PDB file of C-alpha atoms in Angstrom:
ATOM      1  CA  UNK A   1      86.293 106.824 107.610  1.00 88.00           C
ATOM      2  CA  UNK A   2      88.080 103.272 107.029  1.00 91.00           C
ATOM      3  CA  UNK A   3      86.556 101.010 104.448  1.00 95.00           C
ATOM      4  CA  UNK A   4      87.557  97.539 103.845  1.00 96.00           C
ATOM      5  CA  UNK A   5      87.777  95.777 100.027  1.00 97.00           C
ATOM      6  CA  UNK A   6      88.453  92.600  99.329  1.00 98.00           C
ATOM      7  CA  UNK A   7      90.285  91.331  95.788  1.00 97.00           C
ATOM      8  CA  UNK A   8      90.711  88.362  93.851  1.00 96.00           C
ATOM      9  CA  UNK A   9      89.943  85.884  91.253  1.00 96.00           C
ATOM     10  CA  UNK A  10      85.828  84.962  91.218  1.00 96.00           C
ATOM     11  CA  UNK A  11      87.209  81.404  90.181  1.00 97.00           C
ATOM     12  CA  UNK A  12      89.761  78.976  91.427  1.00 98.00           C
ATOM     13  CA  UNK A  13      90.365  75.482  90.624  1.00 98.00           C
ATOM     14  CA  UNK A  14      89.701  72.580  93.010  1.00 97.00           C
ATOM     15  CA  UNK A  15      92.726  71.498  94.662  1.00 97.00           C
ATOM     16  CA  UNK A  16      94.495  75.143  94.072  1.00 98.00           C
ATOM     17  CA  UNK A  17      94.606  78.167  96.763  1.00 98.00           C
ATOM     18  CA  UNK A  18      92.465  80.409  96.832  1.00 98.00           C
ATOM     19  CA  UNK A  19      93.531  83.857  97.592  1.00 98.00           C
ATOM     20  CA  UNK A  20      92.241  86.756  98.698  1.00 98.00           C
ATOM     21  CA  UNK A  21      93.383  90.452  99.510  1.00 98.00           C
ATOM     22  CA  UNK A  22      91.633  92.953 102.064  1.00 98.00           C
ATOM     23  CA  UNK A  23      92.452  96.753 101.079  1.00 97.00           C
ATOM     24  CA  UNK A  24      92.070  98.900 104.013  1.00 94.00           C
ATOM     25  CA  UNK A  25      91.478 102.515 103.070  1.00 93.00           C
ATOM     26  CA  UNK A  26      90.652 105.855 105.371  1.00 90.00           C
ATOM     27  CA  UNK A  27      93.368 104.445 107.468  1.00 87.00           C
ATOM     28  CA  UNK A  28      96.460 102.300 108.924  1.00 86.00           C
ATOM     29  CA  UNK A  29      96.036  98.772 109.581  1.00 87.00           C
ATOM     30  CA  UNK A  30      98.919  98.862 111.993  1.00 83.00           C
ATOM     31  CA  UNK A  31      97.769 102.143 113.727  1.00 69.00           C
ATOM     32  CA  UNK A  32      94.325 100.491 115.227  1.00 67.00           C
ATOM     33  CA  UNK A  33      94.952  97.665 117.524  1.00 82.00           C
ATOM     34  CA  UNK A  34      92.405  95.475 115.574  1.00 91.00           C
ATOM     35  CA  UNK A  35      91.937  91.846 114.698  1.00 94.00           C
ATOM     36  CA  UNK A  36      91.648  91.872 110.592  1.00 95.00           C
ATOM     37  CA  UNK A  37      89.080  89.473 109.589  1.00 97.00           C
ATOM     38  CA  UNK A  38      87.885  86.786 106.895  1.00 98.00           C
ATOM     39  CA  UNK A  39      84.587  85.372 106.665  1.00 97.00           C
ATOM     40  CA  UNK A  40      82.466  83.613 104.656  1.00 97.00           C
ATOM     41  CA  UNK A  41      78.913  83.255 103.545  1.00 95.00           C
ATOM     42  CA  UNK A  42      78.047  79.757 101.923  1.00 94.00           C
ATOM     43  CA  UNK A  43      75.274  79.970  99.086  1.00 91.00           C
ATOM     44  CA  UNK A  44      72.235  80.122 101.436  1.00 88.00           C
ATOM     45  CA  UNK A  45      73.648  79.739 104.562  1.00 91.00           C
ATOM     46  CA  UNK A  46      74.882  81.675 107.268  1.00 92.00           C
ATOM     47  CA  UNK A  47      78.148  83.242 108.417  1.00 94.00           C
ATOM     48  CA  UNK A  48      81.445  81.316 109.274  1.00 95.00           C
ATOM     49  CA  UNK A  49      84.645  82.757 110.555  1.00 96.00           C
ATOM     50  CA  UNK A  50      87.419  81.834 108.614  1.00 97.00           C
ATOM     51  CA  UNK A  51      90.030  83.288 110.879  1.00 97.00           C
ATOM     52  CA  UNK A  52      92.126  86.523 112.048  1.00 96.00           C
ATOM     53  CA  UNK A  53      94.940  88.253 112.840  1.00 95.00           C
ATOM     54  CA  UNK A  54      96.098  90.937 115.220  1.00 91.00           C
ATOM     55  CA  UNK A  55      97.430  94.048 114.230  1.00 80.00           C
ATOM     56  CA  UNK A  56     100.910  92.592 115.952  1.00 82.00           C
ATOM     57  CA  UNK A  57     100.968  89.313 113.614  1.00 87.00           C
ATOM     58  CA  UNK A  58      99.777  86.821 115.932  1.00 92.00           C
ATOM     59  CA  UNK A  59      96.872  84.773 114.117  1.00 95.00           C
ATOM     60  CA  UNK A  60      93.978  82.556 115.064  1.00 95.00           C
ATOM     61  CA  UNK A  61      91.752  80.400 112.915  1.00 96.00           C
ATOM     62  CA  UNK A  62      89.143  78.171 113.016  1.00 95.00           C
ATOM     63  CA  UNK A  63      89.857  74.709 114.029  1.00 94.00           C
ATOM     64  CA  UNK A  64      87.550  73.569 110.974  1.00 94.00           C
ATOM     65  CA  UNK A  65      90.006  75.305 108.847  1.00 96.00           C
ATOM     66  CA  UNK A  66      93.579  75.624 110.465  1.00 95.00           C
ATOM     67  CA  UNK A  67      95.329  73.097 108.351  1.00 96.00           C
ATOM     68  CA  UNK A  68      94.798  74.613 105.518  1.00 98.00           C
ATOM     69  CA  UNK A  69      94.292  78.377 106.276  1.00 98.00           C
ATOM     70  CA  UNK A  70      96.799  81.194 106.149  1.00 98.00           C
ATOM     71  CA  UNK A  71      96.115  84.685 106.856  1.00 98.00           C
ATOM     72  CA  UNK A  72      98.547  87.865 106.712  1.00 96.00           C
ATOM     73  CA  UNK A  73      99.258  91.197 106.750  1.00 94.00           C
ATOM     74  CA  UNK A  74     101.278  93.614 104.607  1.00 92.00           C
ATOM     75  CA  UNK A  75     101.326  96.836 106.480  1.00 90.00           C
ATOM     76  CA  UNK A  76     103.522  98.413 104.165  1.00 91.00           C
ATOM     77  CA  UNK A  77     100.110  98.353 101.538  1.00 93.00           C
ATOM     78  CA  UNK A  78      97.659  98.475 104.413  1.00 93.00           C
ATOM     79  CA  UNK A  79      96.181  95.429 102.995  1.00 95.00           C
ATOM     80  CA  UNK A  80      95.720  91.583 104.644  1.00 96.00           C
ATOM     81  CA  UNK A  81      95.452  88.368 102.942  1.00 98.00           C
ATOM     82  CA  UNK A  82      93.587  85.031 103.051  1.00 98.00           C
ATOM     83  CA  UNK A  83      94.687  81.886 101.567  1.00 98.00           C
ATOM     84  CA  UNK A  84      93.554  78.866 101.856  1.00 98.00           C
ATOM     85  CA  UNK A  85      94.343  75.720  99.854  1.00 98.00           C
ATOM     86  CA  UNK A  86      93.362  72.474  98.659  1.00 98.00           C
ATOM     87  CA  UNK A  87      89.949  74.233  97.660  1.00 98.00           C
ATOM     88  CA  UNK A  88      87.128  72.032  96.604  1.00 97.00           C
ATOM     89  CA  UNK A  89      83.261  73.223  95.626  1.00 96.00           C
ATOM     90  CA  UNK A  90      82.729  73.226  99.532  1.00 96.00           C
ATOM     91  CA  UNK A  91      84.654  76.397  99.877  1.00 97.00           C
ATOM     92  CA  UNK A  92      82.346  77.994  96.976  1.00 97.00           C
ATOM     93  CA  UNK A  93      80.995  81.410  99.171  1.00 97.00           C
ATOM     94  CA  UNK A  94      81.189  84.802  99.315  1.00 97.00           C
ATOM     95  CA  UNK A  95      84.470  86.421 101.254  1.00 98.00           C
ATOM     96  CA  UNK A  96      84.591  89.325 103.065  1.00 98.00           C
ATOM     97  CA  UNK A  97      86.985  90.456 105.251  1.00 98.00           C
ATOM     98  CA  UNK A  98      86.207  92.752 108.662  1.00 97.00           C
ATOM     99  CA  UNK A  99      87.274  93.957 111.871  1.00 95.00           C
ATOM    100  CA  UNK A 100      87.026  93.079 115.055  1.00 94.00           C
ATOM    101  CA  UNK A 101      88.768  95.800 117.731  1.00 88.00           C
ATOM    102  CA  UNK A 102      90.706  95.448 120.082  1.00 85.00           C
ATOM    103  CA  UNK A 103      89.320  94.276 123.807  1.00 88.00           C
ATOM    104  CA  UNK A 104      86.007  93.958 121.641  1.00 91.00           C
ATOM    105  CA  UNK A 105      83.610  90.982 120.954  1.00 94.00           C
ATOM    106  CA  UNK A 106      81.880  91.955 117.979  1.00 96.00           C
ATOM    107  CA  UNK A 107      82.970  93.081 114.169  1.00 97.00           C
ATOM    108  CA  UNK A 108      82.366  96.863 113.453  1.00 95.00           C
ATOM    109  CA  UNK A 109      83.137  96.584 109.773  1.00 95.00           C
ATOM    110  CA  UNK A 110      82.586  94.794 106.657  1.00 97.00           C
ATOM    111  CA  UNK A 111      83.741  94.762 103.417  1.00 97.00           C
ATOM    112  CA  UNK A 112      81.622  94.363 100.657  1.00 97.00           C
ATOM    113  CA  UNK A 113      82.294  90.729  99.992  1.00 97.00           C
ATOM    114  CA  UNK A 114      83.767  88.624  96.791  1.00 97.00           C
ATOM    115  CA  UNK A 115      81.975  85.873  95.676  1.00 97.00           C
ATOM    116  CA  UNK A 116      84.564  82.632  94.937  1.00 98.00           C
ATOM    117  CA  UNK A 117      83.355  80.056  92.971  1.00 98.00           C
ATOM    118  CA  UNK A 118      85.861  76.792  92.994  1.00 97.00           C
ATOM    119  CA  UNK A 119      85.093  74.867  89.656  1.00 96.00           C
ATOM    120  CA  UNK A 120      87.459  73.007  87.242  1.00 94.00           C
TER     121      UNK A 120
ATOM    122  CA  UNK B   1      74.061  73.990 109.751  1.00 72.00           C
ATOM    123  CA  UNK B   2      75.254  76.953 111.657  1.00 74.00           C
ATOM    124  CA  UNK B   3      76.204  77.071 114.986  1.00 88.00           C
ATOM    125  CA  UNK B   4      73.849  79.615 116.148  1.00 96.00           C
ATOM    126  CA  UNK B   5      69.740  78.363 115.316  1.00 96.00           C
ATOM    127  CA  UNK B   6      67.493  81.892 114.020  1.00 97.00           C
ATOM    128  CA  UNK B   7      64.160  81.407 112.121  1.00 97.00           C
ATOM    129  CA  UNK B   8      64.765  81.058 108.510  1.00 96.00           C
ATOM    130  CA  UNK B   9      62.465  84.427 107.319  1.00 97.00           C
ATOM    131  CA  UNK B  10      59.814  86.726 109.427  1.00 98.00           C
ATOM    132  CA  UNK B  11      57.373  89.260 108.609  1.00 97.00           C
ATOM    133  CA  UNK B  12      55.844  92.430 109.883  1.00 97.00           C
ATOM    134  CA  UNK B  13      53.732  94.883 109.031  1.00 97.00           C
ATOM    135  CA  UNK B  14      55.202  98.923 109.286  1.00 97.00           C
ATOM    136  CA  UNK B  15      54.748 100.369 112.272  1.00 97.00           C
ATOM    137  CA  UNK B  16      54.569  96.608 113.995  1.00 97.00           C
ATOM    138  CA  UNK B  17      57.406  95.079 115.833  1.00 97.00           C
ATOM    139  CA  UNK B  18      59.337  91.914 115.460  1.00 98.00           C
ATOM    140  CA  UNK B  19      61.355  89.657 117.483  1.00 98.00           C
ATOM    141  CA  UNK B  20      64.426  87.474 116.114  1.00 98.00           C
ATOM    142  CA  UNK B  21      65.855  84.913 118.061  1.00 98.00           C
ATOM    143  CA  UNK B  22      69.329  83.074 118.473  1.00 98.00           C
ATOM    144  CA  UNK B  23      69.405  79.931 120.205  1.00 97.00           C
ATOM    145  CA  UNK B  24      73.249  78.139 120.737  1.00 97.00           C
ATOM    146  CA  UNK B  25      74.757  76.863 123.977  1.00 96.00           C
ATOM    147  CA  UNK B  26      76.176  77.312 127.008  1.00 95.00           C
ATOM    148  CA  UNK B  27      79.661  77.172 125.424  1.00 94.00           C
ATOM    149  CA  UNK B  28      78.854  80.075 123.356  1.00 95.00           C
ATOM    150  CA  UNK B  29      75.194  82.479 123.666  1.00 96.00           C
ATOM    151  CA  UNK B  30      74.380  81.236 127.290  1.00 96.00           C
ATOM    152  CA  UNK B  31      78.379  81.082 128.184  1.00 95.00           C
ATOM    153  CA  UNK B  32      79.074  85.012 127.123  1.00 96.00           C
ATOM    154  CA  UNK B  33      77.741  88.380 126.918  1.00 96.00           C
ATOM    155  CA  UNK B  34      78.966  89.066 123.572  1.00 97.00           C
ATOM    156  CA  UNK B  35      75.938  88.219 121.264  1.00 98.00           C
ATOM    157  CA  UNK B  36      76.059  90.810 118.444  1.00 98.00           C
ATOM    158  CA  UNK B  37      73.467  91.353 115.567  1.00 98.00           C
ATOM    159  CA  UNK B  38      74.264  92.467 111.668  1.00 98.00           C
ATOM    160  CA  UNK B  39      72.112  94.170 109.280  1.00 98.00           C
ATOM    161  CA  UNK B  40      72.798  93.165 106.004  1.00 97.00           C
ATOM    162  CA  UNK B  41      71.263  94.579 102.830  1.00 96.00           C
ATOM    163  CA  UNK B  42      71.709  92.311  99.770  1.00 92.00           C
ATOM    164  CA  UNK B  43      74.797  94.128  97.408  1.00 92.00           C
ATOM    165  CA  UNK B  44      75.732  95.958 100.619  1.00 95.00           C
ATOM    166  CA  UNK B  45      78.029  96.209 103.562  1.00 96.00           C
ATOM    167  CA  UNK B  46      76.768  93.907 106.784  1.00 96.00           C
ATOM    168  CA  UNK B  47      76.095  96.532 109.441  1.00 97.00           C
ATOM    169  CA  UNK B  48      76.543  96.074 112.690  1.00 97.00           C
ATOM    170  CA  UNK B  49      73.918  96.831 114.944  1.00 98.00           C
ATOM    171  CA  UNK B  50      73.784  95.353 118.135  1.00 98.00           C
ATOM    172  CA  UNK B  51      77.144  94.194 120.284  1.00 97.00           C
ATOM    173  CA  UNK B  52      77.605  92.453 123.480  1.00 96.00           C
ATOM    174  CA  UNK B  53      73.551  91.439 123.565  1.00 96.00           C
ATOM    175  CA  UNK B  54      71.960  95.041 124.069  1.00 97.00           C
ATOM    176  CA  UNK B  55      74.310  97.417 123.144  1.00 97.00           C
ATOM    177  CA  UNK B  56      73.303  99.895 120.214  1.00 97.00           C
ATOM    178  CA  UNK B  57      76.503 101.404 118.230  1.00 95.00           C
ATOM    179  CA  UNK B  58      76.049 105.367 117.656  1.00 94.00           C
ATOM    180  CA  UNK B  59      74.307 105.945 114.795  1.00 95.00           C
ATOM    181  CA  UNK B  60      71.714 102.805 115.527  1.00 97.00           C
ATOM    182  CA  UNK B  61      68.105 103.424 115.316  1.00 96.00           C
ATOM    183  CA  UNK B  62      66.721 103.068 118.855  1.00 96.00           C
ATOM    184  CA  UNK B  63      63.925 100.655 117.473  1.00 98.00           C
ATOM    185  CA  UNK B  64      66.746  98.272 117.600  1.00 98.00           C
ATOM    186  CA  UNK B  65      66.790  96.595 120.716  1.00 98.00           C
ATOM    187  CA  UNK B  66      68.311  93.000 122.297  1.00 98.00           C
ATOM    188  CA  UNK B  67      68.509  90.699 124.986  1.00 97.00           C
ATOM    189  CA  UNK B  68      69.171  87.348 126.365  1.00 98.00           C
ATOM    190  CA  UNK B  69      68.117  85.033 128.446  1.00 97.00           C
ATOM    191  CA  UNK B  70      70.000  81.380 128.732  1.00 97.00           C
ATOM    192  CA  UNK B  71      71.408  79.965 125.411  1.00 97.00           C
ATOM    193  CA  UNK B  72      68.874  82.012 123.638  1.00 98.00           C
ATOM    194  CA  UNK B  73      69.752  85.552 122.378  1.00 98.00           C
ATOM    195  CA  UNK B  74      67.059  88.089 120.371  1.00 98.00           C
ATOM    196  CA  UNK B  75      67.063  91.274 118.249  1.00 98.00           C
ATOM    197  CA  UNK B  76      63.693  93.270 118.773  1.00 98.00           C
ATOM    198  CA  UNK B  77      62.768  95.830 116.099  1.00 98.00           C
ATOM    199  CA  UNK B  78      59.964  98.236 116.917  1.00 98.00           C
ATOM    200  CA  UNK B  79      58.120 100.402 114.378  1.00 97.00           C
ATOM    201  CA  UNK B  80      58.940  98.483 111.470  1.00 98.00           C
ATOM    202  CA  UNK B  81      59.509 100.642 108.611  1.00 97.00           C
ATOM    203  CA  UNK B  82      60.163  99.568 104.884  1.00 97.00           C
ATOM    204  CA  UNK B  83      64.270 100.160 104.741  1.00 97.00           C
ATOM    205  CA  UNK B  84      64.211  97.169 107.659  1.00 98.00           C
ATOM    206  CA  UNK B  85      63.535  94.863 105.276  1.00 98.00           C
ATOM    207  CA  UNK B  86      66.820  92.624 105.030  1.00 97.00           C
ATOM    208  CA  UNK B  87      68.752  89.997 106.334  1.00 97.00           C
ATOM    209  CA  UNK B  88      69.679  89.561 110.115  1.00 98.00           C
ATOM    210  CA  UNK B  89      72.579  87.128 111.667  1.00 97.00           C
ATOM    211  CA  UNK B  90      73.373  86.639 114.968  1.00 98.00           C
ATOM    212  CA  UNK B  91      76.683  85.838 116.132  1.00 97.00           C
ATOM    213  CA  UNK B  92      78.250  84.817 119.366  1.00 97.00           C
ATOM    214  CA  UNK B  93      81.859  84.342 120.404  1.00 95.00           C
ATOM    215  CA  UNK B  94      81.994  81.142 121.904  1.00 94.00           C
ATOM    216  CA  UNK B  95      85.542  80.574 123.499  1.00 91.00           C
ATOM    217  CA  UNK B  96      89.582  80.566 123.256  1.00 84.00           C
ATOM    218  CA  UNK B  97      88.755  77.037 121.116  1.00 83.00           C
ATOM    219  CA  UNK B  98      86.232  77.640 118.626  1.00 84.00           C
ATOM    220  CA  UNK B  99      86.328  81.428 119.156  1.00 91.00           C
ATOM    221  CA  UNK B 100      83.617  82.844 116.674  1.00 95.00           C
ATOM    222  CA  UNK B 101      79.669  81.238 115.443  1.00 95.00           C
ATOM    223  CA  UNK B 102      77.291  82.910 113.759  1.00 96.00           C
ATOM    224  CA  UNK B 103      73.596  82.161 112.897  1.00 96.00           C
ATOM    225  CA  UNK B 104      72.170  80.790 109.727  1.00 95.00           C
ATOM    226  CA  UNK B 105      70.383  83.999 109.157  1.00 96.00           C
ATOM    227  CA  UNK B 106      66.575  85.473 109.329  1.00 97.00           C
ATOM    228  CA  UNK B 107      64.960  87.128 106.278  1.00 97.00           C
ATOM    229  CA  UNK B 108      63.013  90.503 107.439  1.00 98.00           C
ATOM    230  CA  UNK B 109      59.870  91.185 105.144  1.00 97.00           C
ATOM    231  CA  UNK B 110      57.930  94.106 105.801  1.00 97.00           C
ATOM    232  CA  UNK B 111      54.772  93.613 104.424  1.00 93.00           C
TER     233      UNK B 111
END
């Protein structure tokens, strides 16, 4: 069965990018016509959706975060990335990446999540 | 502060039930049919468990149940049993401009 992981450093420095990777294993990310997902979880708060992008390459992100959001896929690995820059403690949460299917309106699997902690 | 308004934490006792609600807007829970629900154990993977406001995915325990009625969406769990106990978020899509909000989250305790 597909499982999603994310990767990356548990600290980045404010002002820097932080990015992430999403490993998708038990099958192709270019085979399922899916929209690969970030998220994220603030300490004690709820969910936010960071942004997505279809199995074709065509991306959409939150308007919150568009400016300075960049997500992206590397079908070759089966993996997709997040970045996002000009970090400050705001974007301290926990990641995870998902996915969202095709012609569907809800997200049928999670990673585990990576917790990112922006401090100098 | 999320999008989507749910109770911060509620309680049952096994064998009760429980009722979760999700109140946003008419640009998002009262505008579309695609509420969804996530079970999420802390340390584990967020499980979905309800999509498009009363749909259970296979697998789902049928003592999960939702519905909707204006902007306000909720998860019904019947016959609480221990291995409920977790967290529960709502989440709506809400549009080609904002696309995606979620709730702020409700803690289950089963008593």
């Amino acid at each position: 069965q597909v499982q999603l992981q994310e990767s990356g450093p548990g600290l980045v420095k404010p002002s820097q990018t932080l990015s992430l990777t999403c490993s998708v294993s038990g099958g192709s990310i270019s085979s399922a016509s899916s929209y690969w997902t970030w998220m994220r979880q603030h300490p004690g708060k709820g969910l936010e959706w960071i942004g997505y992008i279809y199995y074709s390459g065509n991306t959409y992100y939150n308007p919150s975060l568009r400016n300075r959001v960049i997500i992206s896929v590397d079908t070759s690995k089966d993996q997709f990335s997040l970045k996002l820059s000009s970090v400050t403690a705001a974007d301290t949460a926990v990641y995870y990446c998902a996915r969202r299917g095709s012609g569907r309106h809800f997200f049928d699997l999670w990673g585990l999540g990576t917790m990112v902690t922006v401090s100098s | 502060q999320s999008a989507l308004t749910q109770p911060a934490s509620v309680s049952g006792s096994p064998g009760q039930s429980i009722t979760i609600s999700c109140t946003g807007t008419s640009s998002d829970v009262g505008g579309y049919d695609h509420v969804s629900w996530y079970q999420h154990h802390p340390g584990k993977v967020p499980k979905l468990i309800i999509s498009d406001v009363n749909s259970r995915p296979s697998g789902v325990s049928n003592r999960f149940s939702g519905s909707k009625s204006g902007n306000t969406a909720s998860l019904t769990i019947s016959g609480l049993q221990a291995e409920d106990e977790a967290d529960y978020y709502c989440g709506s899509y809400s549009g080609t401009s904002t696309y995606w909000v979620f709730g702020g989250g409700t803690k289950l305790t089963v008593l």
